Coordinates of C-alpha atoms in Angstrom, one line a residue:
X1 CA 79.2 70.6 60.0
X2 CA 80.6 67.2 60.9
X3 CA 79.5 67.6 64.5
X4 CA 76.0 68.7 63.4
X5 CA 75.9 65.6 61.1
X6 CA 76.7 63.3 64.0
X7 CA 74.3 65.0 66.3
X8 CA 71.5 64.8 63.7
X9 CA 72.2 61.1 63.2
X10 CA 72.0 60.6 66.9
X11 CA 68.7 62.5 67.1
X12 CA 67.3 60.4 64.3
X13 CA 68.3 57.3 65.9
X14 CA 66.9 58.3 69.3
X15 CA 63.6 59.4 67.8
X16 CA 63.3 56.2 65.7
X17 CA 64.7 53.8 68.2
X18 CA 67.5 52.9 65.9
X19 CA 65.1 52.0 63.1
X20 CA 62.8 53.6 60.6
X21 CA 60.0 55.3 62.6
X22 CA 59.0 56.6 66.0
X23 CA 57.6 54.3 68.6
X24 CA 55.9 54.6 71.9
X25 CA 57.5 54.3 75.2
X26 CA 57.9 50.9 76.8
X27 CA 57.6 49.8 80.3
X28 CA 60.2 47.2 79.8
X29 CA 62.7 47.4 82.6
X30 CA 65.6 46.2 80.5
X31 CA 65.6 49.3 78.2
X32 CA 63.7 52.3 79.6
X33 CA 62.1 54.3 76.9
X34 CA 62.2 51.6 74.2
X35 CA 59.0 50.3 72.8
X36 CA 58.1 47.1 71.1
X37 CA 60.1 46.7 67.9
X38 CA 58.4 46.5 64.5
X39 CA 58.6 43.4 62.3
X40 CA 62.1 42.2 61.7
X41 CA 63.6 44.9 63.9
X42 CA 64.6 45.2 67.6
X43 CA 66.2 47.6 70.0
X44 CA 69.9 46.8 70.3
X45 CA 69.9 47.2 74.1
X46 CA 67.0 44.8 74.6
X47 CA 67.7 41.2 73.7
X48 CA 65.7 39.7 70.9
X49 CA 63.3 37.1 72.3
X50 CA 65.8 34.7 73.8
X51 CA 65.5 31.1 72.6
X52 CA 63.7 28.7 74.9
X53 CA 66.8 26.6 75.3
X54 CA 70.5 27.2 74.8
X55 CA 70.7 25.7 71.4
X56 CA 70.3 28.9 69.5
X57 CA 71.9 31.3 72.0
X58 CA 75.1 31.6 69.9
X59 CA 73.1 32.6 66.9
X60 CA 71.2 35.0 69.0
X61 CA 74.3 36.8 70.2
X62 CA 75.8 36.9 66.7
X63 CA 72.6 38.5 65.5
X64 CA 72.9 41.2 68.1
X65 CA 76.5 41.7 67.0
X66 CA 75.5 42.2 63.4
X67 CA 72.7 44.6 64.4
X68 CA 75.3 46.6 66.3
X69 CA 77.6 46.7 63.3
X70 CA 74.9 48.1 61.1
X71 CA 74.0 50.7 63.7
X72 CA 77.5 51.9 64.1
X73 CA 77.9 52.2 60.4
X74 CA 74.6 54.3 60.1
X75 CA 75.7 56.6 63.0
X76 CA 78.9 57.6 61.3
X77 CA 78.3 59.8 58.3
X78 CA 81.3 60.6 56.1
X79 CA 81.6 64.1 57.5
X80 CA 82.0 62.9 61.0
X81 CA 85.8 63.0 60.7
X82 CA 87.9 66.2 61.1
X83 CA 85.8 67.3 64.1
X84 CA 88.8 68.6 66.1
X85 CA 90.9 71.6 65.2
X86 CA 94.7 71.1 65.8
X87 CA 95.1 74.9 66.2
X88 CA 92.5 75.1 69.0
X89 CA 93.1 75.8 72.6
X90 CA 91.6 73.3 75.0
X91 CA 90.4 74.2 78.5
X92 CA 90.6 72.1 81.7
X93 CA 89.3 75.0 83.7
X94 CA 87.1 78.0 82.9
X95 CA 89.2 81.1 82.3
X96 CA 88.4 84.5 80.8
X97 CA 91.3 86.2 79.1
X98 CA 89.6 89.5 79.9
X99 CA 90.7 88.9 83.6
X100 CA 94.3 88.3 82.6
X101 CA 96.5 91.4 82.9
X102 CA 99.9 89.8 82.9
X103 CA 101.3 87.1 80.6
X104 CA 104.4 85.1 81.5
X105 CA 106.4 82.7 79.3
X106 CA 109.1 80.1 79.4
X107 CA 111.5 80.2 76.5
X108 CA 112.5 76.7 75.2
X109 CA 109.5 74.9 73.5
X110 CA 107.2 77.8 74.5
X111 CA 108.4 81.1 72.9
X112 CA 110.9 79.1 70.8
X113 CA 109.6 76.0 69.2
X114 CA 112.3 73.6 68.0
X115 CA 112.4 71.3 65.0
X116 CA 112.7 67.5 65.5
X117 CA 116.0 67.7 63.8
X118 CA 117.5 68.7 67.1
X119 CA 116.8 65.3 68.8
X120 CA 119.3 63.2 66.8
X121 CA 122.0 65.8 67.5
X122 CA 121.4 65.5 71.2
X123 CA 121.3 61.7 71.0
X124 CA 124.6 61.5 69.0
X125 CA 126.5 63.9 71.2
X126 CA 125.4 62.2 74.4
X127 CA 126.2 58.8 72.9
X128 CA 129.7 60.0 72.0
X129 CA 130.2 61.4 75.5
X130 CA 129.3 58.0 77.0
X131 CA 131.9 56.3 74.8
X132 CA 134.7 58.9 75.0
X133 CA 134.4 60.2 78.6
X134 CA 132.5 57.4 80.5
X135 CA 134.4 54.6 78.6
X136 CA 131.3 52.8 77.4
X137 CA 131.8 50.1 74.6
X138 CA 132.6 51.4 71.2
X139 CA 129.8 49.2 69.8
X140 CA 127.2 51.6 71.2
X141 CA 128.2 54.0 68.4
X142 CA 126.3 51.8 65.9
X143 CA 123.0 53.0 67.3
X144 CA 121.2 55.9 65.7
X145 CA 118.3 57.9 67.0
X146 CA 114.9 56.5 66.3
X147 CA 112.2 59.3 66.4
X148 CA 109.4 56.7 66.4
X149 CA 110.5 54.8 69.5
X150 CA 109.5 56.7 72.6
X151 CA 106.8 59.3 73.6
X152 CA 106.8 61.9 76.3
X153 CA 105.4 61.0 79.7
X154 CA 106.8 57.5 80.0
X155 CA 108.2 56.1 83.3
X156 CA 111.5 54.4 83.8
X157 CA 112.1 51.9 86.6
X158 CA 115.8 52.3 87.2
X159 CA 116.3 49.0 89.2
X160 CA 114.5 47.0 86.5
X161 CA 115.7 48.9 83.4
X162 CA 112.1 49.1 82.3
X163 CA 110.6 51.9 80.2
X164 CA 106.8 51.8 80.3
X165 CA 103.6 53.8 80.1
X166 CA 101.5 54.1 83.2
X167 CA 97.9 55.3 83.4
X168 CA 96.2 57.8 85.8
X169 CA 95.5 55.0 88.3
X170 CA 99.1 53.8 88.5
X171 CA 98.6 50.7 86.3
X172 CA 101.2 49.7 83.7
X173 CA 99.5 49.5 80.3
X174 CA 100.3 45.9 79.2
X175 CA 102.1 45.8 75.9
X176 CA 103.9 49.0 76.6
X177 CA 106.8 47.9 78.8
X178 CA 110.3 47.7 77.1
X179 CA 113.7 46.7 78.4
X180 CA 116.2 48.1 76.0
X181 CA 114.5 48.0 72.6
X182 CA 112.6 44.7 73.2
X183 CA 109.1 44.4 74.6
X184 CA 108.7 42.6 77.9
X185 CA 106.0 40.0 78.0
X186 CA 102.9 40.9 80.0
X187 CA 103.3 38.0 82.4
X188 CA 106.9 39.0 83.2
X189 CA 105.8 42.6 83.9
X190 CA 103.2 41.4 86.3
X191 CA 105.7 39.1 88.0
X192 CA 108.2 41.9 88.4
X193 CA 105.6 43.9 90.4
X194 CA 104.5 41.2 92.7
X195 CA 101.6 39.8 90.7
X196 CA 100.0 43.0 89.7
X197 CA 100.2 45.8 87.1
X198 CA 99.8 48.4 89.8
X199 CA 102.8 50.6 90.9
X200 CA 102.4 51.9 94.5
X201 CA 102.3 55.7 95.0
X202 CA 105.5 55.8 97.0
X203 CA 107.4 54.2 94.1
X204 CA 105.9 56.3 91.4
X205 CA 107.2 59.8 91.6
X206 CA 107.6 62.7 93.9
X207 CA 106.1 66.2 93.2
X208 CA 108.5 66.8 90.3
X209 CA 108.2 63.3 88.7
X210 CA 111.2 61.7 90.5
X211 CA 110.5 58.8 92.8
X212 CA 113.0 56.7 94.7
X213 CA 113.4 54.3 91.9
X214 CA 111.1 55.4 89.1
X215 CA 111.4 58.6 87.0
X216 CA 108.9 60.1 84.6
X217 CA 110.2 61.8 81.5
X218 CA 108.1 64.9 81.1
X219 CA 109.8 67.3 78.7
X220 CA 110.4 67.1 75.0
X221 CA 114.2 67.1 75.5
X222 CA 113.8 63.7 77.2
X223 CA 112.9 62.0 74.0
X224 CA 116.6 61.5 72.9
X225 CA 117.4 60.6 76.6
X226 CA 114.9 57.7 76.5
X227 CA 116.1 56.6 73.2
X228 CA 119.8 56.5 74.3
X229 CA 118.9 54.8 77.6
X230 CA 117.1 52.1 75.7
X231 CA 119.9 51.6 73.1
X232 CA 122.6 51.3 75.8
X233 CA 120.5 48.7 77.7
X234 CA 119.9 46.9 74.5
X235 CA 123.6 46.7 73.7
X236 CA 124.5 45.3 77.1
X237 CA 121.7 42.7 77.1
X238 CA 122.4 41.7 73.5
X239 CA 126.1 41.1 74.3
X240 CA 125.5 39.3 77.6
X241 CA 127.3 42.0 79.6
X242 CA 126.6 42.5 83.3
X243 CA 125.9 46.1 84.3
X244 CA 124.6 48.1 87.3
X245 CA 121.2 49.5 86.3
X246 CA 121.6 52.5 88.6
X247 CA 125.1 53.4 87.3
X248 CA 123.9 53.1 83.7
X249 CA 120.9 55.3 84.2
X250 CA 123.0 58.0 86.0
X251 CA 125.7 57.9 83.3
X252 CA 123.2 58.3 80.5
X253 CA 121.4 61.1 82.4
X254 CA 124.7 62.9 83.0
X255 CA 125.7 62.6 79.4
X256 CA 122.5 64.2 78.3
X257 CA 122.9 66.9 80.9
X258 CA 126.5 67.5 79.6
X259 CA 125.1 68.3 76.2
X260 CA 123.1 71.1 77.7
X261 CA 125.6 72.3 80.4
X262 CA 128.5 72.4 77.9
X263 CA 126.4 74.5 75.6
X264 CA 126.5 72.1 72.6
X265 CA 122.7 72.4 72.0
X266 CA 122.9 76.1 72.2
X267 CA 125.7 76.2 69.6
X268 CA 123.8 74.0 67.1
X269 CA 120.7 76.3 67.3
X270 CA 122.7 79.5 67.1
X271 CA 124.6 78.3 64.1
X272 CA 121.4 77.5 62.1
X273 CA 118.3 79.2 63.5
X274 CA 116.4 78.8 60.3
X275 CA 116.7 75.1 60.6
X276 CA 116.0 74.6 64.3
X277 CA 113.6 77.4 65.3
X278 CA 110.0 77.1 64.1
X279 CA 107.1 79.6 64.0
X280 CA 109.2 82.6 65.0
X281 CA 107.0 85.0 63.1
X282 CA 104.0 83.7 65.0
X283 CA 105.7 84.2 68.3
X284 CA 106.3 87.8 67.4
X285 CA 102.7 88.2 66.4
X286 CA 101.5 86.8 69.7
X287 CA 103.7 89.1 71.8
X288 CA 103.0 92.2 69.7
X289 CA 99.2 91.6 69.9
X290 CA 99.3 91.3 73.7
X291 CA 101.3 94.4 74.2
X292 CA 99.1 96.4 71.8
X293 CA 96.1 95.4 74.0
X294 CA 97.9 96.8 77.2
X295 CA 99.0 93.5 78.6
X296 CA 102.2 93.2 80.6
X297 CA 104.7 90.5 79.7
X298 CA 107.5 88.7 81.5
X299 CA 110.0 85.9 80.7
X300 CA 111.3 83.3 83.2
X301 CA 113.7 80.7 81.6
X302 CA 116.5 78.4 82.7
X303 CA 118.4 79.2 79.5
X304 CA 121.4 81.7 79.5
X305 CA 120.9 85.3 78.3
X306 CA 123.3 85.0 75.3
X307 CA 121.3 82.1 73.9
X308 CA 117.9 83.7 74.6
X309 CA 119.0 87.0 73.2
X310 CA 120.1 85.5 69.8
X311 CA 116.9 83.5 69.5
X312 CA 114.6 86.4 70.3
X313 CA 116.5 88.6 67.9
X314 CA 115.9 86.0 65.3
X315 CA 112.2 85.7 66.0
X316 CA 111.2 89.2 67.1
X317 CA 114.1 91.6 66.3
X318 CA 116.8 93.6 68.1
X319 CA 114.3 95.5 70.3
X320 CA 112.6 92.4 71.7
X321 CA 113.3 93.4 75.3
X322 CA 111.0 96.4 74.9
X323 CA 108.1 93.9 74.7
X324 CA 108.8 92.5 78.2
X325 CA 108.4 94.2 81.5
X326 CA 110.7 91.7 83.2
X327 CA 113.2 89.2 81.8
X328 CA 114.8 86.6 84.0
X329 CA 117.4 84.1 82.7
X330 CA 119.1 81.0 84.3
X331 CA 116.2 81.0 86.8
X332 CA 116.9 77.4 88.0
X333 CA 113.2 76.3 87.8
X334 CA 111.6 74.6 89.6
X335 CA 113.8 75.7 92.5
X336 CA 113.0 79.3 91.5
X337 CA 109.4 78.7 92.7
X338 CA 110.3 77.3 96.1
X339 CA 113.8 78.4 97.2
X340 CA 113.7 81.9 98.9
X341 CA 117.4 82.1 99.3
X342 CA 118.7 83.1 95.9
X343 CA 118.6 86.9 95.2
X344 CA 118.2 88.5 91.8
X345 CA 121.3 89.7 90.1
X346 CA 121.4 92.1 87.2
X347 CA 123.3 91.4 84.0
X348 CA 124.8 93.9 81.6
X349 CA 124.8 93.6 77.8
X350 CA 127.9 91.4 77.8
X351 CA 126.4 89.0 80.4
X352 CA 128.5 90.2 83.3
X353 CA 127.0 90.2 86.8
X354 CA 126.4 93.4 88.8
X355 CA 126.9 93.4 92.5
X356 CA 124.2 96.0 93.5
X357 CA 121.1 95.0 95.5
X358 CA 117.9 94.7 93.4
X359 CA 115.1 96.8 94.9
X360 CA 112.9 96.8 91.7
X361 CA 112.7 94.9 88.4
X362 CA 113.1 97.3 85.5
X363 CA 111.8 97.0 82.0
X364 CA 114.5 96.4 79.4
X365 CA 117.0 95.0 82.0
X366 CA 118.1 91.4 82.4
X367 CA 118.1 89.5 85.7
X368 CA 119.5 86.2 86.6
X369 CA 118.4 83.6 89.2
X370 CA 116.3 85.1 92.0
X371 CA 113.1 83.5 93.4
X372 CA 109.4 83.8 92.9
X373 CA 108.8 85.3 96.4
X374 CA 111.0 88.3 95.6
X375 CA 109.4 88.4 92.2
X376 CA 105.9 88.6 93.7
X377 CA 107.0 91.3 96.2
X378 CA 108.6 93.5 93.6
X379 CA 106.0 93.2 90.9
X380 CA 102.8 92.6 92.9
X381 CA 101.6 90.3 90.1
X382 CA 99.6 87.8 92.0
X383 CA 96.8 85.3 91.6
X384 CA 94.5 84.7 88.6
X385 CA 95.3 87.9 86.8
X386 CA 98.6 86.2 85.8
X387 CA 98.7 83.6 83.1
X388 CA 102.0 81.7 82.6
X389 CA 102.9 79.4 79.7
X390 CA 105.4 76.6 79.7
X391 CA 106.0 73.1 78.2
X392 CA 107.1 71.2 81.4
X393 CA 104.2 70.4 83.6
X394 CA 106.3 70.0 86.7
X395 CA 109.1 72.5 86.4
X396 CA 107.0 75.3 84.7
X397 CA 103.4 75.0 85.9
X398 CA 102.8 72.8 89.0
X399 CA 104.0 75.2 91.7
X400 CA 102.4 78.3 90.1
X401 CA 99.0 76.7 90.0
X402 CA 98.9 74.8 93.2
X403 CA 100.9 77.2 95.5
X404 CA 100.4 80.6 94.0
X405 CA 97.1 80.6 92.2
X406 CA 98.4 81.7 88.8
X407 CA 96.5 80.6 85.7
X408 CA 98.7 78.3 83.6
X409 CA 98.9 77.2 79.9
X410 CA 100.7 74.1 78.8
X411 CA 102.4 74.0 75.4
X412 CA 102.0 70.4 74.1
X413 CA 103.5 70.2 70.5
X414 CA 102.5 66.5 70.2
X415 CA 98.8 67.6 70.4
X416 CA 98.8 68.7 66.8
X417 CA 99.8 65.3 65.4
X418 CA 97.5 63.4 67.8
X419 CA 94.5 65.5 66.8
X420 CA 95.2 64.8 63.1
X421 CA 95.2 61.1 63.8
X422 CA 92.0 61.4 65.8
X423 CA 90.4 63.1 62.8
X424 CA 91.1 60.2 60.5
X425 CA 88.3 57.9 59.3
X426 CA 90.3 54.9 60.5
X427 CA 90.6 56.1 64.0
X428 CA 87.0 57.3 64.3
X429 CA 85.5 54.0 63.0
X430 CA 87.9 51.8 65.0
X431 CA 87.2 53.7 68.2
X432 CA 83.4 53.9 67.7
X433 CA 83.1 50.2 67.0
X434 CA 85.4 49.4 69.9
X435 CA 83.1 51.4 72.3
X436 CA 80.0 49.7 70.8
X437 CA 81.5 46.3 71.2
X438 CA 82.5 47.0 74.8
X439 CA 78.9 48.0 75.5
X440 CA 77.7 44.8 73.9
X441 CA 80.0 42.7 76.0
X442 CA 78.8 44.5 79.1
X443 CA 75.2 43.7 78.3
X444 CA 75.5 40.2 77.0
X445 CA 77.7 38.9 79.8
X446 CA 74.5 37.7 81.5
X447 CA 74.6 34.7 79.1
X448 CA 76.9 32.2 80.8
X449 CA 76.3 28.9 79.0
X450 CA 79.3 27.3 77.2
X451 CA 78.4 28.4 73.7
X452 CA 77.7 32.0 74.8
X453 CA 81.0 32.2 76.7
X454 CA 82.8 31.1 73.6
X455 CA 81.1 33.9 71.6
X456 CA 82.0 36.5 74.3
X457 CA 85.6 35.3 74.3
X458 CA 85.7 35.9 70.5
X459 CA 84.4 39.4 71.0
X460 CA 86.9 40.0 73.8
X461 CA 89.7 39.0 71.4
X462 CA 88.4 41.3 68.7
X463 CA 88.1 44.2 71.2
X464 CA 91.8 43.7 72.2
X465 CA 92.8 43.7 68.6
X466 CA 90.9 46.9 68.0
X467 CA 92.6 48.5 71.0
X468 CA 96.0 47.5 69.7
X469 CA 95.2 48.9 66.2
X470 CA 94.1 52.2 67.7
X471 CA 97.2 52.4 69.9
X472 CA 99.5 51.8 67.0
X473 CA 98.0 54.7 65.0
X474 CA 99.8 57.0 67.5
X475 CA 103.0 55.0 68.3
X476 CA 103.7 51.4 67.7
X477 CA 105.4 50.8 71.0
X478 CA 103.5 53.1 73.4
X479 CA 100.5 54.6 71.7
X480 CA 99.1 58.1 72.6
X481 CA 100.7 60.3 75.2
X482 CA 97.2 61.1 76.5
X483 CA 95.5 57.7 76.8
X484 CA 96.2 54.1 77.7
X485 CA 93.6 51.8 76.1
X486 CA 90.7 53.6 77.8
X487 CA 92.1 55.5 80.9
X488 CA 93.9 58.8 80.7
X489 CA 97.7 58.4 81.1
X490 CA 99.6 59.5 84.1
X491 CA 100.8 62.4 81.9
X492 CA 97.2 63.4 81.1
X493 CA 96.4 63.3 84.8
X494 CA 99.1 65.8 85.5
X495 CA 98.2 67.9 82.5
X496 CA 94.6 68.3 83.8
X497 CA 95.8 69.0 87.3
X498 CA 98.5 71.6 86.5
X499 CA 97.1 73.5 83.5
X500 CA 94.0 75.6 82.9
X501 CA 94.6 75.6 79.2
X502 CA 96.7 73.5 76.8
X503 CA 97.5 73.9 73.1
X504 CA 100.0 72.7 70.5
X505 CA 101.8 76.0 70.3
X506 CA 101.7 79.6 71.5
X507 CA 100.5 80.7 68.1
X508 CA 97.1 79.1 68.9
X509 CA 96.4 82.3 70.9
X510 CA 96.1 84.2 67.5
X511 CA 92.9 82.4 66.8
X512 CA 91.1 84.0 69.8
X513 CA 90.2 87.5 71.0
X514 CA 92.2 88.8 73.9
X515 CA 88.9 88.9 76.0
X516 CA 87.8 85.3 75.0
X517 CA 86.4 83.1 77.7
X518 CA 87.4 79.4 77.5
X519 CA 84.8 77.0 78.8
X520 CA 85.8 73.4 79.5
X521 CA 83.4 70.7 78.2
X522 CA 81.4 69.1 80.9
X523 CA 82.9 65.6 81.0
X524 CA 80.3 63.2 82.3
X525 CA 81.1 61.3 85.4
X526 CA 80.4 57.6 85.3
X527 CA 77.2 57.9 87.3
X528 CA 75.8 60.7 85.2
X529 CA 73.7 60.2 82.0
X530 CA 75.8 61.3 79.1
X531 CA 75.3 60.7 75.4
X532 CA 78.4 58.6 74.9
X533 CA 78.9 56.7 71.7
X534 CA 79.0 53.3 73.5
X535 CA 75.6 54.0 75.1
X536 CA 74.2 55.5 72.0
X537 CA 75.3 52.4 70.0
X538 CA 73.8 50.1 72.5
X539 CA 70.5 51.9 72.6
X540 CA 70.3 52.8 76.2
X541 CA 70.6 56.3 77.7
X542 CA 70.1 55.2 81.3
X543 CA 71.4 52.5 83.5
X544 CA 71.5 49.4 81.3
X545 CA 69.8 46.0 81.6
X546 CA 68.4 46.6 85.2
X547 CA 66.1 43.6 84.7
X548 CA 68.8 41.4 83.2
X549 CA 71.2 42.2 86.0
X550 CA 68.7 42.0 88.9
X551 CA 70.1 38.7 90.0
X552 CA 73.4 40.2 91.1
X553 CA 72.0 43.2 92.9

């Protein structure tokens, strides 16, 4: 209903030229399709009759501004909010589930969704490891985990101790660079990178998000790692202590790794599964539904069997292995997808390794390590009839899509919260006015007298304030994981490249038939003629102000 209301408002506006009644087409080159306005009205994309001299240009521009304000208000009926469903599945590529015969899954943050309460446990344990085993200052113990500080997908420049958000075009989003817990001024960021916001490709990251000096934090487990890294840097800077940036980064990374390698995280989850594991009944429902429709299932995870077994028993029951045709643990992804040398080994119920050669993968059995090439040879599960779900864009999905042609689904838990924010009236009105104001700036920049430039500068300031307000709705420091101010983030770019589908949780599959076809929305290219809000609000569906801009052509 909300979408229909907005579309109806748009149609009314188009038919009425943004005013009260229909009008004839115009031959005016500045606004194709707009006719002469009635008394007291005008088309927002066609300037009112400009004053003969510059004396009244400022008043003229502000009148256009107020017209735009009214238009935006009229185009946003109350029901326009809540357009998006947080439980929906979103498609980057067309895919019909009727063609999918085999479903594969990662375990952590895919089959098993974890509560945020796990993050402070990881942070505290790694912090204590730094102090007790790496001999870091005792004062670091005063820092607690702040869940509101970082977001997934950020980059960390190791040599500069700089945590920052980068967009799809390799530009640092100004206002989102932090050293320790303190923001770094925009001018300093630009100076650090040689007078530009741009980070060259060779510095950014390799195929798996690890460049020579810059790392991208891509999984949810990296949230406590970013927080700890920032706290340790903050402590050293605050106490005037010299430190080696590379050593500090490696020590923090190793401390976080020790939490996993030593099994601390596994122990916490196993001791209180009700607290840490979410949506277990929904995972069971998804798996049971797929099996009942004749689909084959497999599991490939880096986690150990004992941990996976206890979690699956909690979510699914003691016979969980009967749902899967193949179960592979400690797979060592992403090396599993590229390294042909590691053979499969069979595990018994107690987790002991067998020595026999694996010539087939049997249902109900547990296998360790191995490689995708042997997996493909033994199962013959190839190409687009396989759909694999994971939460890590690099380690889970990239190789499968780019090198092997599997279909892929990304699990993005943050999506649910971001959609709820997008559905708020504050976000919708702020973004719509921001787009309209941007369109107004674009069209009115032809006025270059001193008074007009002052008005445009005021609008630019308001636009920047709106962008900051919109950003802070998601995260005060870094904003949305999917967007910088207007461009997609580097994370979004990888999400689109490496996944056919993305969703907040695996349970979203329960909202669709098993033969459902997902169609991606046709996202307009810049040279196409879309019905975008900024163009709608500036009253021009085609190339704007051709006449006004003729002098620069």
